[in-house]
Every structure is written in structure tokens, then in C-alpha cells.
PDB file of C-alpha atoms in Angstrom:
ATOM      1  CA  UNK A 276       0.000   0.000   0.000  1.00  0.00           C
ATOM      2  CA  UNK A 277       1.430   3.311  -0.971  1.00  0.00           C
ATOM      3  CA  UNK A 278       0.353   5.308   1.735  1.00  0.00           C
ATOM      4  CA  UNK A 279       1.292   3.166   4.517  1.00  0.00           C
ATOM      5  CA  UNK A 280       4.964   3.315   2.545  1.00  0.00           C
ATOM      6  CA  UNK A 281       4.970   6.990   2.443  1.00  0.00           C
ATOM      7  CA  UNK A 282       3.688   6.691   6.364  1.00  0.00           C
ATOM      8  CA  UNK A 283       6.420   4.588   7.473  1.00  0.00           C
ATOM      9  CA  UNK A 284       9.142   6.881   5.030  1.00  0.00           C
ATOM     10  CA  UNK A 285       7.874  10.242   6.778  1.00  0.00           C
ATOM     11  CA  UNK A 286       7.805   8.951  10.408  1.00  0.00           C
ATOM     12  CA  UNK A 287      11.379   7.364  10.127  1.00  0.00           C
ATOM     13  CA  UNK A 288      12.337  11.016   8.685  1.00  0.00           C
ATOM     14  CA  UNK A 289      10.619  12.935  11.519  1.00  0.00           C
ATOM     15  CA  UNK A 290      11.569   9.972  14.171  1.00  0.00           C
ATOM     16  CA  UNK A 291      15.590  10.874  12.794  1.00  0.00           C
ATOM     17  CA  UNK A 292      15.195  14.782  13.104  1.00  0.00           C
ATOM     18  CA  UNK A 293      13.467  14.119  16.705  1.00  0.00           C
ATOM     19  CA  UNK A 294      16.508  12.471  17.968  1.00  0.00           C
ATOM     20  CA  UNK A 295      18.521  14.591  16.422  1.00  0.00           C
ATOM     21  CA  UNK A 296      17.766  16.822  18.967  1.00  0.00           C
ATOM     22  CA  UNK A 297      16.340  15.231  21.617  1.00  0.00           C
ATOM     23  CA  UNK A 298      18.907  14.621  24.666  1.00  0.00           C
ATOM     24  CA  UNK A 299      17.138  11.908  26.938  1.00  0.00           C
ATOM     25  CA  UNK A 300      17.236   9.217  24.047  1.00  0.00           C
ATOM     26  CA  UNK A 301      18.717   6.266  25.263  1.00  0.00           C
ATOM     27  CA  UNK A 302      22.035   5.494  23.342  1.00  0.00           C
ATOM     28  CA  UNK A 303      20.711   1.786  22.817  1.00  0.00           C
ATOM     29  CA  UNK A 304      17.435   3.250  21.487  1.00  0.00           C
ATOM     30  CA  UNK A 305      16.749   1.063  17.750  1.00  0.00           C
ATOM     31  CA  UNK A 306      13.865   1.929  15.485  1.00  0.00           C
ATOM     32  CA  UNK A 307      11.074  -0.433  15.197  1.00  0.00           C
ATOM     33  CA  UNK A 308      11.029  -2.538  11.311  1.00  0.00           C
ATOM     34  CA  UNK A 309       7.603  -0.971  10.438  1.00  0.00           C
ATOM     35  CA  UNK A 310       8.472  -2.291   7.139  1.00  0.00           C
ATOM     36  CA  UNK A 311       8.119  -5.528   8.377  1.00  0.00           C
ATOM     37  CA  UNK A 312       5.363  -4.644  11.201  1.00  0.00           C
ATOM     38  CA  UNK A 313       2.773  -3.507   8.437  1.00  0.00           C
ATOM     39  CA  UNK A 314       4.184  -7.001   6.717  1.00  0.00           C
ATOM     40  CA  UNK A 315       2.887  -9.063  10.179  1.00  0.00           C
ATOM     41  CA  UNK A 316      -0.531  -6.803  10.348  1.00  0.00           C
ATOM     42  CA  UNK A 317      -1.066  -8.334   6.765  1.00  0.00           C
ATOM     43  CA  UNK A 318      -0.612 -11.838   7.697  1.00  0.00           C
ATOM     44  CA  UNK A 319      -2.783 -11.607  10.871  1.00  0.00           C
ATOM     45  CA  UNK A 320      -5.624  -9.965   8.717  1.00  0.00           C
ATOM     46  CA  UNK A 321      -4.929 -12.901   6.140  1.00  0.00           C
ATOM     47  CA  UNK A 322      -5.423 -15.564   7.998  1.00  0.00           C
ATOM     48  CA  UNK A 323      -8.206 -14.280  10.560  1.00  0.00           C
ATOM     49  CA  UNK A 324      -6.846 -14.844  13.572  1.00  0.00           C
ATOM     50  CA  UNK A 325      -8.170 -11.576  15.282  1.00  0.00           C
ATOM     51  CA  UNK A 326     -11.146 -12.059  17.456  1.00  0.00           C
ATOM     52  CA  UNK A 327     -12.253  -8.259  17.115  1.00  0.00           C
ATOM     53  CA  UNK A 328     -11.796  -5.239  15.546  1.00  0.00           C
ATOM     54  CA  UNK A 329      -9.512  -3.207  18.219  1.00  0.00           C
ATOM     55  CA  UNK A 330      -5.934  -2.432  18.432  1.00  0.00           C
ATOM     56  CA  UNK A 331      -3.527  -0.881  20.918  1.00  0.00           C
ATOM     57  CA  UNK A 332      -0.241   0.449  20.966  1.00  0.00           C
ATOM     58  CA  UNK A 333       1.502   0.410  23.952  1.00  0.00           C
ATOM     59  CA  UNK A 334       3.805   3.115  24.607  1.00  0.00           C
ATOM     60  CA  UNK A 335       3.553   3.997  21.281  1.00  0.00           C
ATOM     61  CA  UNK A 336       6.201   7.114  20.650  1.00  0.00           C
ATOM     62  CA  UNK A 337       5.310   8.256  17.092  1.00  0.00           C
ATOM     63  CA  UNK A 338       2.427   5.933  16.787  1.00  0.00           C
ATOM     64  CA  UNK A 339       3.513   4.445  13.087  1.00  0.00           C
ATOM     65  CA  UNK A 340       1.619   0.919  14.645  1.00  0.00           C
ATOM     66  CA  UNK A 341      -1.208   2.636  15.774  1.00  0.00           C
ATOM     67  CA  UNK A 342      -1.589   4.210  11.951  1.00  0.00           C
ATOM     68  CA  UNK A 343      -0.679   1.552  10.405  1.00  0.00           C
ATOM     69  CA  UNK A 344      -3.816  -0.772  12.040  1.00  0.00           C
ATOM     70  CA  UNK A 345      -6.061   2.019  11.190  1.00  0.00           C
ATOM     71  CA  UNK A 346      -5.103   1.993   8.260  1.00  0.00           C
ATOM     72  CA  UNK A 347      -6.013  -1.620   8.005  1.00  0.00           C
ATOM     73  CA  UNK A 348      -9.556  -0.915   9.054  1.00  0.00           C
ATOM     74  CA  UNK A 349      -8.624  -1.181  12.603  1.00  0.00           C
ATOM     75  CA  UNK A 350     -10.358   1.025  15.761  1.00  0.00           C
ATOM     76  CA  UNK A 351      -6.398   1.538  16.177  1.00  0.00           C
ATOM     77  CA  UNK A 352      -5.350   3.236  19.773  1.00  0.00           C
ATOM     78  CA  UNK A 353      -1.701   4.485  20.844  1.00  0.00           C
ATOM     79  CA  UNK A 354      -0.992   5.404  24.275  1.00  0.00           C
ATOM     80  CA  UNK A 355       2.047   7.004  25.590  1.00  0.00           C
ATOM     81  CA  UNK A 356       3.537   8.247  28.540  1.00  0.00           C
ATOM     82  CA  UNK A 357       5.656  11.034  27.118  1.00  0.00           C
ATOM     83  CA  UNK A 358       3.754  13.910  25.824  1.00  0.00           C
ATOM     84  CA  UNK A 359       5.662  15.247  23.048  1.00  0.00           C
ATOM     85  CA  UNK A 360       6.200  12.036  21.465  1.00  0.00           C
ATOM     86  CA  UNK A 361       1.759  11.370  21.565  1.00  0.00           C
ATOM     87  CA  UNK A 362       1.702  14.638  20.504  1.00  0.00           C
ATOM     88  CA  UNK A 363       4.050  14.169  17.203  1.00  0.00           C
ATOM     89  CA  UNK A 364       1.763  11.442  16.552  1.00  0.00           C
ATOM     90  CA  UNK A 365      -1.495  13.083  16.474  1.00  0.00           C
ATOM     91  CA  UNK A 366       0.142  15.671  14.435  1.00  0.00           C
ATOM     92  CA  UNK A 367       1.414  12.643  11.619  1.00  0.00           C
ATOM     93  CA  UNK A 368      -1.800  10.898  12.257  1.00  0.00           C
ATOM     94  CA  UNK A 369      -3.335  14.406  11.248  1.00  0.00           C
ATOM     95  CA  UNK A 370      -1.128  15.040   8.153  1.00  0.00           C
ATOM     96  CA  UNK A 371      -2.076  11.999   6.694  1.00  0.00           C
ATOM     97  CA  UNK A 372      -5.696  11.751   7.532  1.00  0.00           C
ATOM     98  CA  UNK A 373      -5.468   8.781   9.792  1.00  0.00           C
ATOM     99  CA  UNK A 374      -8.125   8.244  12.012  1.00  0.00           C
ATOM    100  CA  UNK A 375      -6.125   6.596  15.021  1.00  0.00           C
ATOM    101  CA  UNK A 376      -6.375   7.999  18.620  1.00  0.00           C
ATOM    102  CA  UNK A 377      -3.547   9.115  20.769  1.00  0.00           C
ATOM    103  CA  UNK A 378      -3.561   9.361  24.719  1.00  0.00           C
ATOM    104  CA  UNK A 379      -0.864  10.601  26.891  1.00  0.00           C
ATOM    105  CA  UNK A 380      -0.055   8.321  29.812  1.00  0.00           C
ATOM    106  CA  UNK A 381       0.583   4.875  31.221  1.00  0.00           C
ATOM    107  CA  UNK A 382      -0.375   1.565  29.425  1.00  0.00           C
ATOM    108  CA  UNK A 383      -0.370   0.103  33.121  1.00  0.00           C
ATOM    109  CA  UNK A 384      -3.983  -0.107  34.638  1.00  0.00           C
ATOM    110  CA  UNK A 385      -4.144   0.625  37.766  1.00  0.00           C
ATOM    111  CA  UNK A 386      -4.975  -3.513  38.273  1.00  0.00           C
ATOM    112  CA  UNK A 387      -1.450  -4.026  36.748  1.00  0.00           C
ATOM    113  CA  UNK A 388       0.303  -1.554  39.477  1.00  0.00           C
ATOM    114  CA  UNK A 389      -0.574  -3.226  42.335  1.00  0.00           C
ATOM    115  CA  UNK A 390       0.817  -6.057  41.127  1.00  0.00           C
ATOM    116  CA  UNK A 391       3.715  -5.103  39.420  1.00  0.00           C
ATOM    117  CA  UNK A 392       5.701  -5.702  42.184  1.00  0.00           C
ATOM    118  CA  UNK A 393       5.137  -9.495  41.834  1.00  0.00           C
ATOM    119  CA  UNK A 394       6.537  -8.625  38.016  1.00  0.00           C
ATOM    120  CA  UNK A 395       9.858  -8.675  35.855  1.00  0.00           C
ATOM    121  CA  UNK A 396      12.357  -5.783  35.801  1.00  0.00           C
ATOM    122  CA  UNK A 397      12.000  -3.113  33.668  1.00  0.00           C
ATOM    123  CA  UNK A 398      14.341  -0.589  32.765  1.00  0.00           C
ATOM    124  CA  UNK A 399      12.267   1.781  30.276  1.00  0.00           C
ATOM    125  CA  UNK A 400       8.636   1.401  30.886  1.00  0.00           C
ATOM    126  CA  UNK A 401       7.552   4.009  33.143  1.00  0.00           C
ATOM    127  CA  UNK A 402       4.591   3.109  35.780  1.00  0.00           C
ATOM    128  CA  UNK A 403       2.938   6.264  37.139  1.00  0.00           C
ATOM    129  CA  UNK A 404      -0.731   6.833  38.395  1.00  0.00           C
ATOM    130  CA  UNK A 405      -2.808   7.134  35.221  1.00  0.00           C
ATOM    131  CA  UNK A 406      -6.459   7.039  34.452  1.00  0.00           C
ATOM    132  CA  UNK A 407      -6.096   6.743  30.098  1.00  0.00           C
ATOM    133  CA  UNK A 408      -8.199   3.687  30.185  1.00  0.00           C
ATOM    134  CA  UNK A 409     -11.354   5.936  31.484  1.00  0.00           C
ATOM    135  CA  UNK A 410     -10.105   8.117  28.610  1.00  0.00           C
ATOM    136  CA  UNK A 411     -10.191   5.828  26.125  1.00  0.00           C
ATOM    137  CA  UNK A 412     -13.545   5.079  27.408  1.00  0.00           C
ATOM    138  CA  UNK A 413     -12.006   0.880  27.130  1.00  0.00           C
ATOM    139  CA  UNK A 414     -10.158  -1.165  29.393  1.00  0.00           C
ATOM    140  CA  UNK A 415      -6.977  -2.885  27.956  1.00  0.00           C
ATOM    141  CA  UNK A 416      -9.194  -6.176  28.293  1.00  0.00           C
ATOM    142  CA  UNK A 417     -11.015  -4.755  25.392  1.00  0.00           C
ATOM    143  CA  UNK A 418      -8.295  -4.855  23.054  1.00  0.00           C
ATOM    144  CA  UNK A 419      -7.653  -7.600  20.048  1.00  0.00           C
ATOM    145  CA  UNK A 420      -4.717  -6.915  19.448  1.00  0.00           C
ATOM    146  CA  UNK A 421      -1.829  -5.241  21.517  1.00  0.00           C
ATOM    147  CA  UNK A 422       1.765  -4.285  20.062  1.00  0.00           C
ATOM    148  CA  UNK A 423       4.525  -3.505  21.592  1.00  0.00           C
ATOM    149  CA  UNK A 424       7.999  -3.152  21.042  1.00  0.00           C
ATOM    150  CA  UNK A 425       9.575  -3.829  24.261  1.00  0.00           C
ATOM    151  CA  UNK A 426      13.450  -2.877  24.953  1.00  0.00           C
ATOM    152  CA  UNK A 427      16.263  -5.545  25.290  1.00  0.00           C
ATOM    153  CA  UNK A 428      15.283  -7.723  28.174  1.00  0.00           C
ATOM    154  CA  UNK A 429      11.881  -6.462  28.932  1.00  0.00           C
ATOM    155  CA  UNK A 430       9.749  -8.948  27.038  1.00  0.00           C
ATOM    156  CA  UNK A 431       9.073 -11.100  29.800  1.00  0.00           C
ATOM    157  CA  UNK A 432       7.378  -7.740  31.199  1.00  0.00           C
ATOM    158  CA  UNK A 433       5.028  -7.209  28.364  1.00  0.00           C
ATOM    159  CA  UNK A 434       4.021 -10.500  28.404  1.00  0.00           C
ATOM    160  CA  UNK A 435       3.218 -10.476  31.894  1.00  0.00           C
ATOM    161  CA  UNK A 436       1.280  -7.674  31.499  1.00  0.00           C
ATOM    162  CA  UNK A 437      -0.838  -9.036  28.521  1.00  0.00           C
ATOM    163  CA  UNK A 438      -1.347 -12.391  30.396  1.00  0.00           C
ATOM    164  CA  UNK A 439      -2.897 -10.924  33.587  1.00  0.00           C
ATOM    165  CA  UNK A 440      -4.922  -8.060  31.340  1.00  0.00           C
ATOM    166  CA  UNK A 441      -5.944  -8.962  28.265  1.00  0.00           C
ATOM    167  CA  UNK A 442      -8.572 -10.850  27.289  1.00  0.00           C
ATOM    168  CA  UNK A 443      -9.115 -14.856  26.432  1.00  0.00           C
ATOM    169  CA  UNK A 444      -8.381 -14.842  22.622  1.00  0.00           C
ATOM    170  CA  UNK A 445      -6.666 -12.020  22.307  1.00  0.00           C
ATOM    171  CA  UNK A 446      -3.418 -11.258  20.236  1.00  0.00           C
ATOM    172  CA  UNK A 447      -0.008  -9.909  21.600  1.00  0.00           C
ATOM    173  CA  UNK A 448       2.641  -9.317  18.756  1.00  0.00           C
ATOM    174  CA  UNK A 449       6.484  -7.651  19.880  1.00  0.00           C
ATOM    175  CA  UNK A 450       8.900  -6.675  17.787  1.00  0.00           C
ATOM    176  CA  UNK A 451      12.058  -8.116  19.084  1.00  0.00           C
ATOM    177  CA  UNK A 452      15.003  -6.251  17.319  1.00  0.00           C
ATOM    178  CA  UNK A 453      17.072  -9.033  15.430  1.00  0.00           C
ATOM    179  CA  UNK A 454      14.886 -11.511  16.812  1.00  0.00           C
ATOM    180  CA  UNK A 455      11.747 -10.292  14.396  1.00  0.00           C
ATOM    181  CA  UNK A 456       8.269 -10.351  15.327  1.00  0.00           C
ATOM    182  CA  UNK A 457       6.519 -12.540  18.287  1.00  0.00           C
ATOM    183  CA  UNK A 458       2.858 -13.195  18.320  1.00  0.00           C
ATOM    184  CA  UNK A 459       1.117 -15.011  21.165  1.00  0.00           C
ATOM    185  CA  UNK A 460      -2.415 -15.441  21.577  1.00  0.00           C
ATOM    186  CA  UNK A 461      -3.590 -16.029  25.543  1.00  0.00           C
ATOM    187  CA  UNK A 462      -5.522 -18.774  25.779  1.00  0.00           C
TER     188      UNK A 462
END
């Protein structure tokens, strides 16, 4: 698809001129394939294996997965904890007439903070007090399909977190660096 090309070429060009400049990047920061993402969102659409119709994004930064579901047919959601980074993707979202929706804070419901304790280690995810869900106006239960690209050594974490909140039947696909893409279904 053309557009989703010329999504995933802009993004990567604002995503470079954005770190560029932006000092609290960590140095082993590595783009998500979105090449190869859109590729994955293809074959899960091929061969039916969603059990809805809704997406989510967690901690999405630019939101390119978020836009690229929508543009799938998908009721596509991206939240992130860093304002200026949900912001840029409203604004892409916006320039290319994408109807996904952006919210600023944590992915964690507040079900998942008191137990996170009992979780892995995480490095990168943030956990503050956050209400997005009643925002969103869904619970992360409500959600198809979740993406996420974790960092090195936090997929155990997202995992956890999809196994104690999303729902039977539901889809979790990661983008693992080298590793490619991971998709689990809980069962």
C-alpha cells in the first residue's frame, strides 16, 4: 500500500530529526522494522486470527503501529507516557488523515500496578498513576490486538502484562530487534 509506505518513510524522517535533537534518548534506542510490522498486520488480517476489531499500541512514541492498524480498518489506539512524542503522533496521524487515537499516559492499569511488584524488571517502561483507560472510554481487556515493542530484556514484562490483562483470545505481537516479530495469543 502506498500510503502506509509513504507513512512509514515520513515517520522514520521525523523519528531521525526528533533524535537529532532530543537529549534523553537512550544510546541503545533502535527503530522499530515498520516495514516488516505492516508485513505481520497483513498476515494476521490474512489468515483471521483476530477475534475483534480493536488495536492498541503500547507506549507507542510516534504511533507508526497505531496508523498503520487504522489503516487496516482497525479502531487503532496508541498510548504514551511522554507527551511530546503522543503529541508528534497526532500531528502525523493528522497530516495523513489517519483516524487513530492518541492518549498521553501509562499503558499500566491501575490492576497491573498493584501487582507489578510481583513482576519482571524493567528498565524503560515508566509506571505512574494514570487514568487513560477511562479516557479511552475501554479497558486494555477490550483490546484484540496489543503491540509492543519492548526494549532488550523487557519482554518477559510485556508478556506479563498481557497475560494478567488482556482478554481470552486475544493477540499480543512484539517486535524483538534481530529476533523479528513474536505473536502469542492467551488462551
Amino acid at each position: 500500500d502506498s500510503l502506509a509506505l509513504r507513512l512509514i518513510d515520513e515517520a522514520n524522517d521525523r523519528m531521525e530529526g526528533f533524535f537529532l535533537v532530543e537529549k534523553s534518548v537512550p544510546e541503545s534506542f533502535l527503530p522499530c522494522d515498520f516495514h516488516l510490522l505492516d508485513q505481520s498486520l497483513e498476515w494476521i488480517d490474512q489468515n483471521h486470527l483476530l477475534a475483534g476489531n480493536r488495536f492498541c499500541e503500547l507506549g507507542s512514541g510516534f504511533g507508526v503501529a497505531t496508523m498503520l492498524a487504522a489503516l487496516r480498518g482497525l479502531e487503532a489506539v496508541g498510548i504514551e507516557i511522554k507527551p511530546a512524542l503522543a503529541e508528534r503522533a497526532r500531528v502525523l496521524a493528522e497530516d495523513f488523515e489517519i483516524s487513530a487515537r492518541f492518549y498521553t499516559g501509562s499503558f499500566l492499569s491501575r490492576d497491573i500496578m498493584s501487582i507489578s511488584d510481583s513482576m519482571p524488571e524493567t528498565k524503560y517502561v515508566e509506571s505512574v498513576e494514570s487514568d487513560v483507560y477511562e479516557e479511552i472510554g475501554l479497558e486494555l481487556n477490550d483490546f484484540d490486538l496489543l503491540f509492543a515493542f519492548p526494549w532488550p530484556g523487557e519482554y518477559e514484562f510485556f508478556e506479563a502484562v498481557f497475560e494478567a490483562s488482556a482478554a481470552d483470545g486475544a493477540l499480543l505481537l512484539t517486535y524483538n530487534g534481530r529476533e523479528g516479530m513474536n505473536l502469542v495469543r492467551k488462551a
